[in-house]
């Protein structure tokens, strides 16, 4: 009875453990959707069918039919960016790894036949890896942690794309406003330079004043060309991030930046918020948890790395006697004579310590990044607000007074032109300050939720490769 029980136990154990693993309909996208809806309040879609692609294209065309806001641009990118879809494909692949790690190893069935001198022997074996079956619950738990990491990485890719779109959008819109300002300034400077040439021909102004007006026109022309090129590059980057083909490059953007909010955000607990919500920290924490479980599994199996059980059935036919059948089992295990598992345990322990130190370093950096981002945000608001409340109104008063004095012939045309140049510099400074504020606003959101560029030393992928999910088996 014992001989017959061994193969039956192998089959029953494999069937019982295999019932818990299955691929989900959405490939784990539910966690990504929840994450993005909580942080940036946007819809995400994993496009895998022709119907889904058609629905996403229709939504994108609808959003492109009107002037884009920053939120609309982000939504288009989340629906249309193929690099983000590739990140979702990686999530689907990670789920297949989870299912694969959650399945018991398939038993191996072998048949052999030996004959000679009229006698024959047929042997059948069914072989199973008992150690793999015994450690399957632990390996499945580690695989679930890895899959959760993959979900967070997909969410991080989503937030990173949204942050990049916001930066490109503000640079493009700020560039549009600067181009409009410099276009008007160039037209005025051109008229002034032509007037200076005519006055110079009559001897009304000297060569120095004439050269000043001409160089101002030349510099304004160069600044306008630079602004146009910068704006065009920002617009191209925005188009790439939104995943637009050639036909989508005619999307409309506002001609100027929006006004500043009435008051800046007050974030007294920004450091705690960043530590609690940053996705890269959540990934690092899960990595540490998975490595701790892997270390425990490695320590538990340090002496036994191979344990196999085979059920054997053998039928022998002898021409000199009746045929007979033999049954039995075979057990295989590795004797830890040369390798007692110290190397594997040390590798797992050092990998865990490596991840712990990286997590601690990342937490320190996150707190610092959050503080710095908030200081830049508040400073940017104060500077832009100072331009809006103080500098630009004062420049307007000065311009109006200079025009009154010019009308009453108290000042000449060149004093008025000098003031025009100074006012242009103030207007350019105001546009630049507002653009910096909106960029800082985007960076502040990134500092709290994640989505910035990968930090130096971010080795989550390396750690996953260093420490196998099965604890080294």
PDB file of N, CA, C and O in Angstrom, residues 295 342-352 466-467:
ATOM      1  N   UNK A 295      15.058  35.688   2.418  1.00  0.00           N
ATOM      2  CA  UNK A 295      16.130  35.328   3.353  1.00  0.00           C
ATOM      3  C   UNK A 295      15.678  34.222   4.293  1.00  0.00           C
ATOM      4  O   UNK A 295      16.418  33.257   4.549  1.00  0.00           O
ATOM      5  N   UNK A 342      26.117  28.144   3.283  1.00  0.00           N
ATOM      6  CA  UNK A 342      26.573  29.407   3.867  1.00  0.00           C
ATOM      7  C   UNK A 342      26.636  30.523   2.825  1.00  0.00           C
ATOM      8  O   UNK A 342      26.308  31.677   3.112  1.00  0.00           O
ATOM      9  N   UNK A 343      27.047  30.174   1.592  1.00  0.00           N
ATOM     10  CA  UNK A 343      27.182  31.195   0.556  1.00  0.00           C
ATOM     11  C   UNK A 343      25.819  31.773   0.203  1.00  0.00           C
ATOM     12  O   UNK A 343      25.636  32.998   0.110  1.00  0.00           O
ATOM     13  N   UNK A 344      24.834  30.900   0.040  1.00  0.00           N
ATOM     14  CA  UNK A 344      23.505  31.385  -0.316  1.00  0.00           C
ATOM     15  C   UNK A 344      22.899  32.229   0.798  1.00  0.00           C
ATOM     16  O   UNK A 344      22.260  33.248   0.554  1.00  0.00           O
ATOM     17  N   UNK A 345      23.103  31.808   2.034  1.00  0.00           N
ATOM     18  CA  UNK A 345      22.577  32.583   3.169  1.00  0.00           C
ATOM     19  C   UNK A 345      23.265  33.940   3.246  1.00  0.00           C
ATOM     20  O   UNK A 345      22.616  34.974   3.470  1.00  0.00           O
ATOM     21  N   UNK A 346      24.580  33.961   3.063  1.00  0.00           N
ATOM     22  CA  UNK A 346      25.298  35.237   3.107  1.00  0.00           C
ATOM     23  C   UNK A 346      24.854  36.158   1.970  1.00  0.00           C
ATOM     24  O   UNK A 346      24.659  37.364   2.171  1.00  0.00           O
ATOM     25  N   UNK A 347      24.663  35.605   0.769  1.00  0.00           N
ATOM     26  CA  UNK A 347      24.182  36.414  -0.346  1.00  0.00           C
ATOM     27  C   UNK A 347      22.816  37.015  -0.055  1.00  0.00           C
ATOM     28  O   UNK A 347      22.570  38.192  -0.294  1.00  0.00           O
ATOM     29  N   UNK A 348      21.922  36.184   0.473  1.00  0.00           N
ATOM     30  CA  UNK A 348      20.581  36.681   0.784  1.00  0.00           C
ATOM     31  C   UNK A 348      20.623  37.738   1.880  1.00  0.00           C
ATOM     32  O   UNK A 348      19.909  38.750   1.810  1.00  0.00           O
ATOM     33  N   UNK A 349      21.464  37.535   2.897  1.00  0.00           N
ATOM     34  CA  UNK A 349      21.552  38.505   3.990  1.00  0.00           C
ATOM     35  C   UNK A 349      22.119  39.836   3.511  1.00  0.00           C
ATOM     36  O   UNK A 349      21.615  40.910   3.864  1.00  0.00           O
ATOM     37  N   UNK A 350      23.175  39.784   2.694  1.00  0.00           N
ATOM     38  CA  UNK A 350      23.773  41.026   2.212  1.00  0.00           C
ATOM     39  C   UNK A 350      22.840  41.752   1.236  1.00  0.00           C
ATOM     40  O   UNK A 350      22.803  42.982   1.201  1.00  0.00           O
ATOM     41  N   UNK A 351      22.085  40.982   0.453  1.00  0.00           N
ATOM     42  CA  UNK A 351      21.110  41.613  -0.437  1.00  0.00           C
ATOM     43  C   UNK A 351      20.036  42.322   0.370  1.00  0.00           C
ATOM     44  O   UNK A 351      19.606  43.432   0.030  1.00  0.00           O
ATOM     45  N   UNK A 352      19.606  41.711   1.460  1.00  0.00           N
ATOM     46  CA  UNK A 352      18.621  42.356   2.335  1.00  0.00           C
ATOM     47  C   UNK A 352      19.200  43.623   2.958  1.00  0.00           C
ATOM     48  O   UNK A 352      18.537  44.670   2.993  1.00  0.00           O
ATOM     49  N   UNK A 466      18.930  40.213  -8.188  1.00  0.00           N
ATOM     50  CA  UNK A 466      19.911  39.638  -7.282  1.00  0.00           C
ATOM     51  C   UNK A 466      19.289  38.557  -6.410  1.00  0.00           C
ATOM     52  O   UNK A 466      19.878  37.510  -6.176  1.00  0.00           O
ATOM     53  N   UNK A 467      18.064  38.830  -5.922  1.00  0.00           N
ATOM     54  CA  UNK A 467      17.426  37.889  -4.991  1.00  0.00           C
ATOM     55  C   UNK A 467      16.276  37.187  -5.677  1.00  0.00           C
ATOM     56  O   UNK A 467      15.234  37.756  -5.876  1.00  0.00           O
TER      57      UNK A 467
END
